[in-house]
């Protein structure tokens, strides 16, 4: 897991070419655990904080998908989230959403900020 400094500055995460479809990369933005992944060619990032109890979604490193590889999954109580929007579509926090993390690509490097 990469450790990045706090603040509003863009933080480099990894090379864009290093993230394949349905591959996840966990990182820290200041004190905030976050994760990045690619879905159908597009990049997304969210804070790793379930809206149900405010705790991380995953129990295993880099594992965020449900068994069918369709939705983001909270391992704690089974909430399911649409990967492209972060909206919870089933589970105890249905109607809430994950908090997205802005991304940009600079010279082939993915950068994020809170
Ligand atoms: S903490 Fe995620 S569903 Fe309960």
CSV table of N, CA and C and ligand atoms in Angstrom, one decimal:
chain,number,residue,atom,x,y,z
A,1,UNK,N,0.8,-1.2,0.0
A,1,UNK,CA,0.0,0.0,0.0
A,1,UNK,C,0.9,1.2,0.0
A,2,UNK,N,0.7,2.1,-0.9
A,2,UNK,CA,1.4,3.4,-1.0
A,2,UNK,C,1.0,4.3,0.1
A,3,UNK,N,1.9,5.1,0.6
A,3,UNK,CA,1.5,6.1,1.7
A,3,UNK,C,1.8,7.5,1.1
A,4,UNK,N,0.8,8.3,1.0
A,4,UNK,CA,0.9,9.6,0.5
A,4,UNK,C,0.6,10.7,1.5
A,5,UNK,N,1.2,11.8,1.3
A,5,UNK,CA,1.0,12.9,2.3
A,5,UNK,C,-0.4,13.5,2.3
A,6,UNK,N,-0.8,14.1,3.4
A,6,UNK,CA,-2.1,14.8,3.4
A,6,UNK,C,-2.1,16.1,2.6
A,7,UNK,N,-3.3,16.6,2.4
A,7,UNK,CA,-3.4,17.9,1.8
A,7,UNK,C,-4.2,17.8,0.5
A,8,UNK,N,-4.3,19.0,-0.2
A,8,UNK,CA,-5.1,19.0,-1.4
A,8,UNK,C,-4.3,18.8,-2.6
A,9,UNK,N,-3.0,18.6,-2.5
A,9,UNK,CA,-2.2,18.4,-3.7
A,9,UNK,C,-2.5,17.0,-4.3
A,10,UNK,N,-2.3,17.0,-5.6
A,10,UNK,CA,-2.4,15.7,-6.3
A,10,UNK,C,-1.3,14.8,-5.8
A,11,UNK,N,-1.6,13.5,-5.5
A,11,UNK,CA,-0.6,12.6,-5.1
A,11,UNK,C,-0.4,11.5,-6.1
A,12,UNK,N,0.8,11.2,-6.6
A,12,UNK,CA,1.0,10.1,-7.5
A,12,UNK,C,0.7,8.8,-6.9
A,13,UNK,N,0.1,7.9,-7.6
A,13,UNK,CA,-0.3,6.6,-7.1
A,13,UNK,C,0.5,5.5,-7.8
A,14,UNK,N,0.4,5.4,-9.1
A,14,UNK,CA,1.0,4.3,-9.8
A,14,UNK,C,0.9,4.6,-11.3
A,15,UNK,N,1.6,3.9,-12.1
A,15,UNK,CA,1.5,4.0,-13.6
A,15,UNK,C,0.2,3.6,-14.0
A,16,UNK,N,-0.4,4.3,-15.0
A,16,UNK,CA,-1.7,3.9,-15.5
A,16,UNK,C,-1.7,2.5,-16.1
A,17,UNK,N,-0.6,2.2,-16.7
A,17,UNK,CA,-0.4,0.9,-17.4
A,17,UNK,C,-0.4,-0.3,-16.4
A,18,UNK,N,-0.2,0.0,-15.1
A,18,UNK,CA,-0.1,-1.0,-14.1
A,18,UNK,C,-1.4,-1.5,-13.6
A,19,UNK,N,-2.5,-0.9,-14.0
A,19,UNK,CA,-3.8,-1.2,-13.5
A,19,UNK,C,-4.6,-1.8,-14.7
A,20,UNK,N,-4.9,-3.1,-14.6
A,20,UNK,CA,-5.7,-3.8,-15.6
A,20,UNK,C,-7.2,-3.8,-15.2
A,21,UNK,N,-8.0,-4.2,-16.1
A,21,UNK,CA,-9.4,-4.3,-15.8
A,21,UNK,C,-9.7,-5.2,-14.5
A,22,UNK,N,-10.5,-4.7,-13.6
A,22,UNK,CA,-10.9,-5.4,-12.4
A,22,UNK,C,-9.7,-5.6,-11.5
A,23,UNK,N,-8.6,-4.9,-11.7
A,23,UNK,CA,-7.5,-4.9,-10.8
A,23,UNK,C,-7.6,-3.7,-9.8
A,24,UNK,N,-7.3,-4.0,-8.5
A,24,UNK,CA,-7.4,-3.0,-7.5
A,24,UNK,C,-6.0,-2.6,-6.9
A,25,UNK,N,-6.0,-1.4,-6.5
A,25,UNK,CA,-4.7,-0.8,-5.8
A,25,UNK,C,-5.2,0.0,-4.6
A,26,UNK,N,-4.7,-0.4,-3.4
A,26,UNK,CA,-5.1,0.3,-2.2
A,26,UNK,C,-4.0,1.4,-2.0
A,27,UNK,N,-4.4,2.5,-1.4
A,27,UNK,CA,-3.4,3.5,-1.1
A,27,UNK,C,-4.0,4.4,0.0
A,28,UNK,N,-3.1,5.3,0.6
A,28,UNK,CA,-3.5,6.2,1.6
A,28,UNK,C,-3.4,7.6,1.1
A,29,UNK,N,-4.5,8.4,1.3
A,29,UNK,CA,-4.4,9.9,1.1
A,29,UNK,C,-4.4,10.5,2.5
A,30,UNK,N,-3.3,10.9,3.0
A,30,UNK,CA,-3.3,11.4,4.4
A,30,UNK,C,-3.6,10.2,5.3
A,31,UNK,N,-4.6,10.4,6.1
A,31,UNK,CA,-5.1,9.3,7.0
A,31,UNK,C,-6.2,8.4,6.3
A,32,UNK,N,-6.6,8.8,5.1
A,32,UNK,CA,-7.7,8.1,4.5
A,32,UNK,C,-7.3,6.9,3.7
A,33,UNK,N,-7.8,5.7,4.0
A,33,UNK,CA,-7.6,4.6,3.2
A,33,UNK,C,-8.5,4.7,2.0
A,34,UNK,N,-7.9,4.4,0.8
A,34,UNK,CA,-8.7,4.5,-0.5
A,34,UNK,C,-8.3,3.4,-1.4
A,35,UNK,N,-9.1,3.2,-2.4
A,35,UNK,CA,-8.7,2.2,-3.4
A,35,UNK,C,-9.1,2.7,-4.8
A,36,UNK,N,-8.3,2.2,-5.7
A,36,UNK,CA,-8.3,2.5,-7.1
A,36,UNK,C,-8.5,1.3,-7.9
A,37,UNK,N,-9.3,1.3,-9.0
A,37,UNK,CA,-9.5,0.1,-9.9
A,37,UNK,C,-9.8,0.6,-11.3
A,38,UNK,N,-9.7,-0.4,-12.2
A,38,UNK,CA,-10.1,-0.1,-13.6
A,38,UNK,C,-11.3,-1.0,-13.9
A,39,UNK,N,-12.3,-0.5,-14.5
A,39,UNK,CA,-13.6,-1.2,-14.9
A,39,UNK,C,-13.9,-0.9,-16.3
A,40,UNK,N,-13.9,-1.9,-17.1
A,40,UNK,CA,-14.2,-1.7,-18.6
A,40,UNK,C,-13.4,-0.5,-19.1
A,41,UNK,N,-12.2,-0.5,-18.8
A,41,UNK,CA,-11.2,0.5,-19.3
A,41,UNK,C,-11.2,1.8,-18.6
A,42,UNK,N,-12.1,2.1,-17.7
A,42,UNK,CA,-12.2,3.4,-17.0
A,42,UNK,C,-11.6,3.2,-15.6
A,43,UNK,N,-11.0,4.3,-15.1
A,43,UNK,CA,-10.5,4.3,-13.7
A,43,UNK,C,-11.5,4.9,-12.8
A,44,UNK,N,-11.5,4.3,-11.6
A,44,UNK,CA,-12.4,4.8,-10.5
A,44,UNK,C,-11.6,4.7,-9.2
A,45,UNK,N,-11.9,5.6,-8.2
A,45,UNK,CA,-11.3,5.5,-6.9
A,45,UNK,C,-12.3,6.0,-5.9
A,46,UNK,N,-12.3,5.3,-4.7
A,46,UNK,CA,-13.2,5.7,-3.6
A,46,UNK,C,-12.4,5.6,-2.3
A,47,UNK,N,-12.9,6.3,-1.3
A,47,UNK,CA,-12.5,6.1,0.0
A,47,UNK,C,-12.9,4.7,0.4
A,48,UNK,N,-12.0,4.0,1.1
A,48,UNK,CA,-12.3,2.6,1.6
A,48,UNK,C,-13.0,2.8,2.9
A,49,UNK,N,-14.3,3.2,2.8
A,49,UNK,CA,-15.1,3.4,4.0
A,49,UNK,C,-16.5,3.1,3.7
A,50,UNK,N,-17.1,2.1,4.3
A,50,UNK,CA,-18.4,1.7,4.0
A,50,UNK,C,-19.4,2.7,4.6
A,51,UNK,N,-20.4,3.2,3.9
A,51,UNK,CA,-21.3,4.2,4.5
A,51,UNK,C,-22.2,3.6,5.7
A,52,UNK,N,-22.2,2.2,5.8
A,52,UNK,CA,-23.0,1.6,6.9
A,52,UNK,C,-22.3,1.9,8.2
A,53,UNK,N,-21.1,1.5,8.4
A,53,UNK,CA,-20.5,1.7,9.8
A,53,UNK,C,-19.2,2.5,9.7
A,54,UNK,N,-18.8,3.0,8.5
A,54,UNK,CA,-17.6,3.8,8.4
A,54,UNK,C,-16.3,3.0,8.5
A,55,UNK,N,-16.3,1.8,8.2
A,55,UNK,CA,-15.1,0.9,8.3
A,55,UNK,C,-14.8,0.4,6.9
A,56,UNK,N,-13.5,-0.1,6.8
A,56,UNK,CA,-13.1,-0.5,5.4
A,56,UNK,C,-14.0,-1.6,4.9
A,57,UNK,N,-14.1,-1.7,3.6
A,57,UNK,CA,-15.0,-2.6,2.9
A,57,UNK,C,-14.4,-4.0,2.9
A,58,UNK,N,-13.1,-4.1,2.8
A,58,UNK,CA,-12.5,-5.4,2.5
A,58,UNK,C,-11.8,-6.0,3.7
A,59,UNK,N,-11.7,-7.3,3.7
A,59,UNK,CA,-11.0,-8.1,4.7
A,59,UNK,C,-9.7,-8.5,4.1
A,60,UNK,N,-9.6,-8.8,2.8
A,60,UNK,CA,-8.4,-9.3,2.1
A,60,UNK,C,-7.8,-8.1,1.3
A,61,UNK,N,-6.5,-8.0,1.3
A,61,UNK,CA,-5.9,-6.9,0.5
A,61,UNK,C,-6.3,-7.0,-1.0
A,62,UNK,N,-6.7,-5.8,-1.5
A,62,UNK,CA,-7.0,-5.7,-3.0
A,62,UNK,C,-8.2,-6.5,-3.4
A,63,UNK,N,-9.1,-6.9,-2.5
A,63,UNK,CA,-10.3,-7.7,-2.8
A,63,UNK,C,-11.5,-6.9,-2.5
A,64,UNK,N,-12.2,-6.4,-3.6
A,64,UNK,CA,-13.4,-5.6,-3.3
A,64,UNK,C,-14.6,-6.0,-4.1
A,65,UNK,N,-14.5,-7.0,-5.0
A,65,UNK,CA,-15.6,-7.5,-5.8
A,65,UNK,C,-16.4,-8.6,-5.2
A,66,UNK,N,-17.7,-8.7,-5.5
A,66,UNK,CA,-18.5,-9.8,-5.1
A,66,UNK,C,-18.1,-11.0,-5.8
A,67,UNK,N,-18.6,-12.2,-5.4
A,67,UNK,CA,-18.2,-13.5,-6.0
A,67,UNK,C,-18.5,-13.5,-7.5
A,68,UNK,N,-19.4,-12.7,-8.0
A,68,UNK,CA,-19.7,-12.7,-9.5
A,68,UNK,C,-18.9,-11.7,-10.2
A,69,UNK,N,-18.1,-10.9,-9.5
A,69,UNK,CA,-17.2,-9.9,-10.1
A,69,UNK,C,-18.1,-8.8,-10.8
A,70,UNK,N,-19.3,-8.5,-10.2
A,70,UNK,CA,-20.2,-7.5,-10.8
A,70,UNK,C,-20.2,-6.2,-10.0
A,71,UNK,N,-20.2,-6.3,-8.7
A,71,UNK,CA,-20.3,-5.2,-7.8
A,71,UNK,C,-19.2,-5.1,-6.8
A,72,UNK,N,-19.0,-3.9,-6.3
A,72,UNK,CA,-18.1,-3.7,-5.2
A,72,UNK,C,-18.9,-4.3,-4.0
A,73,UNK,N,-18.2,-4.9,-3.1
A,73,UNK,CA,-18.8,-5.7,-2.0
A,73,UNK,C,-18.2,-5.3,-0.7
A,74,UNK,N,-19.0,-5.1,0.3
A,74,UNK,CA,-18.5,-4.9,1.7
A,74,UNK,C,-18.5,-6.2,2.4
A,75,UNK,N,-17.3,-6.6,2.8
A,75,UNK,CA,-17.2,-8.0,3.4
A,75,UNK,C,-17.8,-8.0,4.8
A,76,UNK,N,-18.2,-6.9,5.4
A,76,UNK,CA,-18.7,-6.9,6.8
A,76,UNK,C,-20.1,-7.4,6.8
A,77,UNK,N,-21.0,-6.8,6.1
A,77,UNK,CA,-22.4,-7.1,6.1
A,77,UNK,C,-23.0,-7.3,4.7
A,78,UNK,N,-22.2,-7.3,3.7
A,78,UNK,CA,-22.7,-7.7,2.4
A,78,UNK,C,-23.2,-6.6,1.5
A,79,UNK,N,-23.1,-5.4,1.8
A,79,UNK,CA,-23.6,-4.3,1.0
A,79,UNK,C,-22.9,-4.4,-0.4
A,80,UNK,N,-23.7,-4.1,-1.5
A,80,UNK,CA,-23.2,-4.1,-2.8
A,80,UNK,C,-23.3,-2.7,-3.4
A,81,UNK,N,-22.2,-2.3,-4.1
A,81,UNK,CA,-22.1,-1.0,-4.7
A,81,UNK,C,-21.9,-1.1,-6.2
A,82,UNK,N,-22.5,-0.2,-7.0
A,82,UNK,CA,-22.2,-0.1,-8.4
A,82,UNK,C,-20.8,0.4,-8.6
A,83,UNK,N,-20.0,-0.3,-9.3
A,83,UNK,CA,-18.6,0.2,-9.4
A,83,UNK,C,-18.4,1.6,-10.1
A,84,UNK,N,-19.3,1.8,-11.0
A,84,UNK,CA,-19.1,3.1,-11.8
A,84,UNK,C,-19.6,4.3,-11.0
A,85,UNK,N,-20.5,4.2,-10.0
A,85,UNK,CA,-21.1,5.3,-9.3
A,85,UNK,C,-20.8,5.3,-7.8
A,86,UNK,N,-20.5,4.1,-7.3
A,86,UNK,CA,-20.3,3.9,-5.8
A,86,UNK,C,-21.6,3.9,-5.1
A,87,UNK,N,-22.8,3.9,-5.8
A,87,UNK,CA,-24.1,3.8,-5.1
A,87,UNK,C,-24.3,2.4,-4.6
A,88,UNK,N,-24.9,2.4,-3.3
A,88,UNK,CA,-25.2,1.1,-2.7
A,88,UNK,C,-26.6,0.7,-3.2
A,89,UNK,N,-26.6,-0.5,-3.8
A,89,UNK,CA,-27.9,-1.0,-4.4
A,89,UNK,C,-28.5,-2.1,-3.6
A,90,UNK,N,-27.8,-2.6,-2.6
A,90,UNK,CA,-28.3,-3.7,-1.8
A,90,UNK,C,-27.6,-3.7,-0.5
A,91,UNK,N,-28.2,-4.0,0.6
A,91,UNK,CA,-27.6,-4.1,1.9
A,91,UNK,C,-28.0,-3.1,2.9
A,92,UNK,N,-27.4,-3.0,4.1
A,92,UNK,CA,-27.9,-2.1,5.1
A,92,UNK,C,-27.7,-0.6,4.8
A,93,UNK,N,-26.9,-0.2,3.9
A,93,UNK,CA,-26.8,1.2,3.5
A,93,UNK,C,-27.3,1.5,2.1
A,94,UNK,N,-28.3,0.7,1.7
A,94,UNK,CA,-28.9,1.0,0.4
A,94,UNK,C,-29.4,2.4,0.3
A,95,UNK,N,-29.0,3.1,-0.8
A,95,UNK,CA,-29.4,4.5,-1.0
A,95,UNK,C,-28.2,5.4,-0.7
A,96,UNK,N,-27.3,4.9,0.1
A,96,UNK,CA,-26.0,5.7,0.3
A,96,UNK,C,-25.0,5.4,-0.8
A,97,UNK,N,-23.9,6.1,-0.7
A,97,UNK,CA,-22.9,5.9,-1.7
A,97,UNK,C,-21.5,6.0,-1.1
A,98,UNK,N,-20.6,5.3,-1.7
A,98,UNK,CA,-19.2,5.5,-1.4
A,98,UNK,C,-18.7,6.9,-1.8
A,99,UNK,N,-17.7,7.4,-1.1
A,99,UNK,CA,-17.1,8.7,-1.5
A,99,UNK,C,-16.1,8.6,-2.5
A,100,UNK,N,-16.3,9.2,-3.7
A,100,UNK,CA,-15.4,9.1,-4.8
A,100,UNK,C,-14.2,9.9,-4.5
A,101,UNK,N,-13.1,9.5,-5.1
A,101,UNK,CA,-11.8,10.3,-5.0
A,101,UNK,C,-11.4,10.7,-6.4
A,102,UNK,N,-11.2,12.1,-6.6
A,102,UNK,CA,-10.9,12.6,-7.9
A,102,UNK,C,-9.5,12.0,-8.4
A,103,UNK,N,-9.5,11.7,-9.7
A,103,UNK,CA,-8.3,11.1,-10.3
A,103,UNK,C,-7.9,12.0,-11.5
A,104,UNK,N,-6.6,12.0,-11.8
A,104,UNK,CA,-6.2,12.5,-13.1
A,104,UNK,C,-4.9,11.7,-13.5
A,105,UNK,N,-4.6,11.8,-14.8
A,105,UNK,CA,-3.4,11.2,-15.3
A,105,UNK,C,-2.4,12.2,-15.8
A,106,UNK,N,-1.2,12.2,-15.3
A,106,UNK,CA,-0.2,13.1,-15.7
A,106,UNK,C,1.0,12.3,-16.1
A,107,UNK,N,1.4,12.4,-17.4
A,107,UNK,CA,2.5,11.7,-18.0
A,107,UNK,C,2.5,10.2,-17.7
A,108,UNK,N,1.3,9.6,-17.8
A,108,UNK,CA,1.1,8.2,-17.6
A,108,UNK,C,1.0,7.7,-16.1
A,109,UNK,N,1.1,8.7,-15.2
A,109,UNK,CA,0.9,8.4,-13.8
A,109,UNK,C,-0.4,8.8,-13.3
A,110,UNK,N,-1.1,7.9,-12.6
A,110,UNK,CA,-2.4,8.2,-12.0
A,110,UNK,C,-2.1,9.0,-10.7
A,111,UNK,N,-2.9,10.1,-10.6
A,111,UNK,CA,-2.8,10.9,-9.4
A,111,UNK,C,-4.2,11.1,-8.8
A,112,UNK,N,-4.2,11.3,-7.4
A,112,UNK,CA,-5.5,11.4,-6.7
A,112,UNK,C,-5.3,12.5,-5.7
A,113,UNK,N,-6.5,13.0,-5.3
A,113,UNK,CA,-6.5,13.9,-4.1
A,113,UNK,C,-7.9,13.8,-3.5
A,114,UNK,N,-8.0,14.2,-2.2
A,114,UNK,CA,-9.2,14.2,-1.5
A,114,UNK,C,-10.0,15.5,-1.8
B,1,LIG,S1,-20.0,-2.1,7.3
B,1,LIG,FE1,-20.4,-2.4,5.2
B,1,LIG,S2,-22.4,-3.3,5.1
B,1,LIG,FE2,-22.0,-3.0,7.2
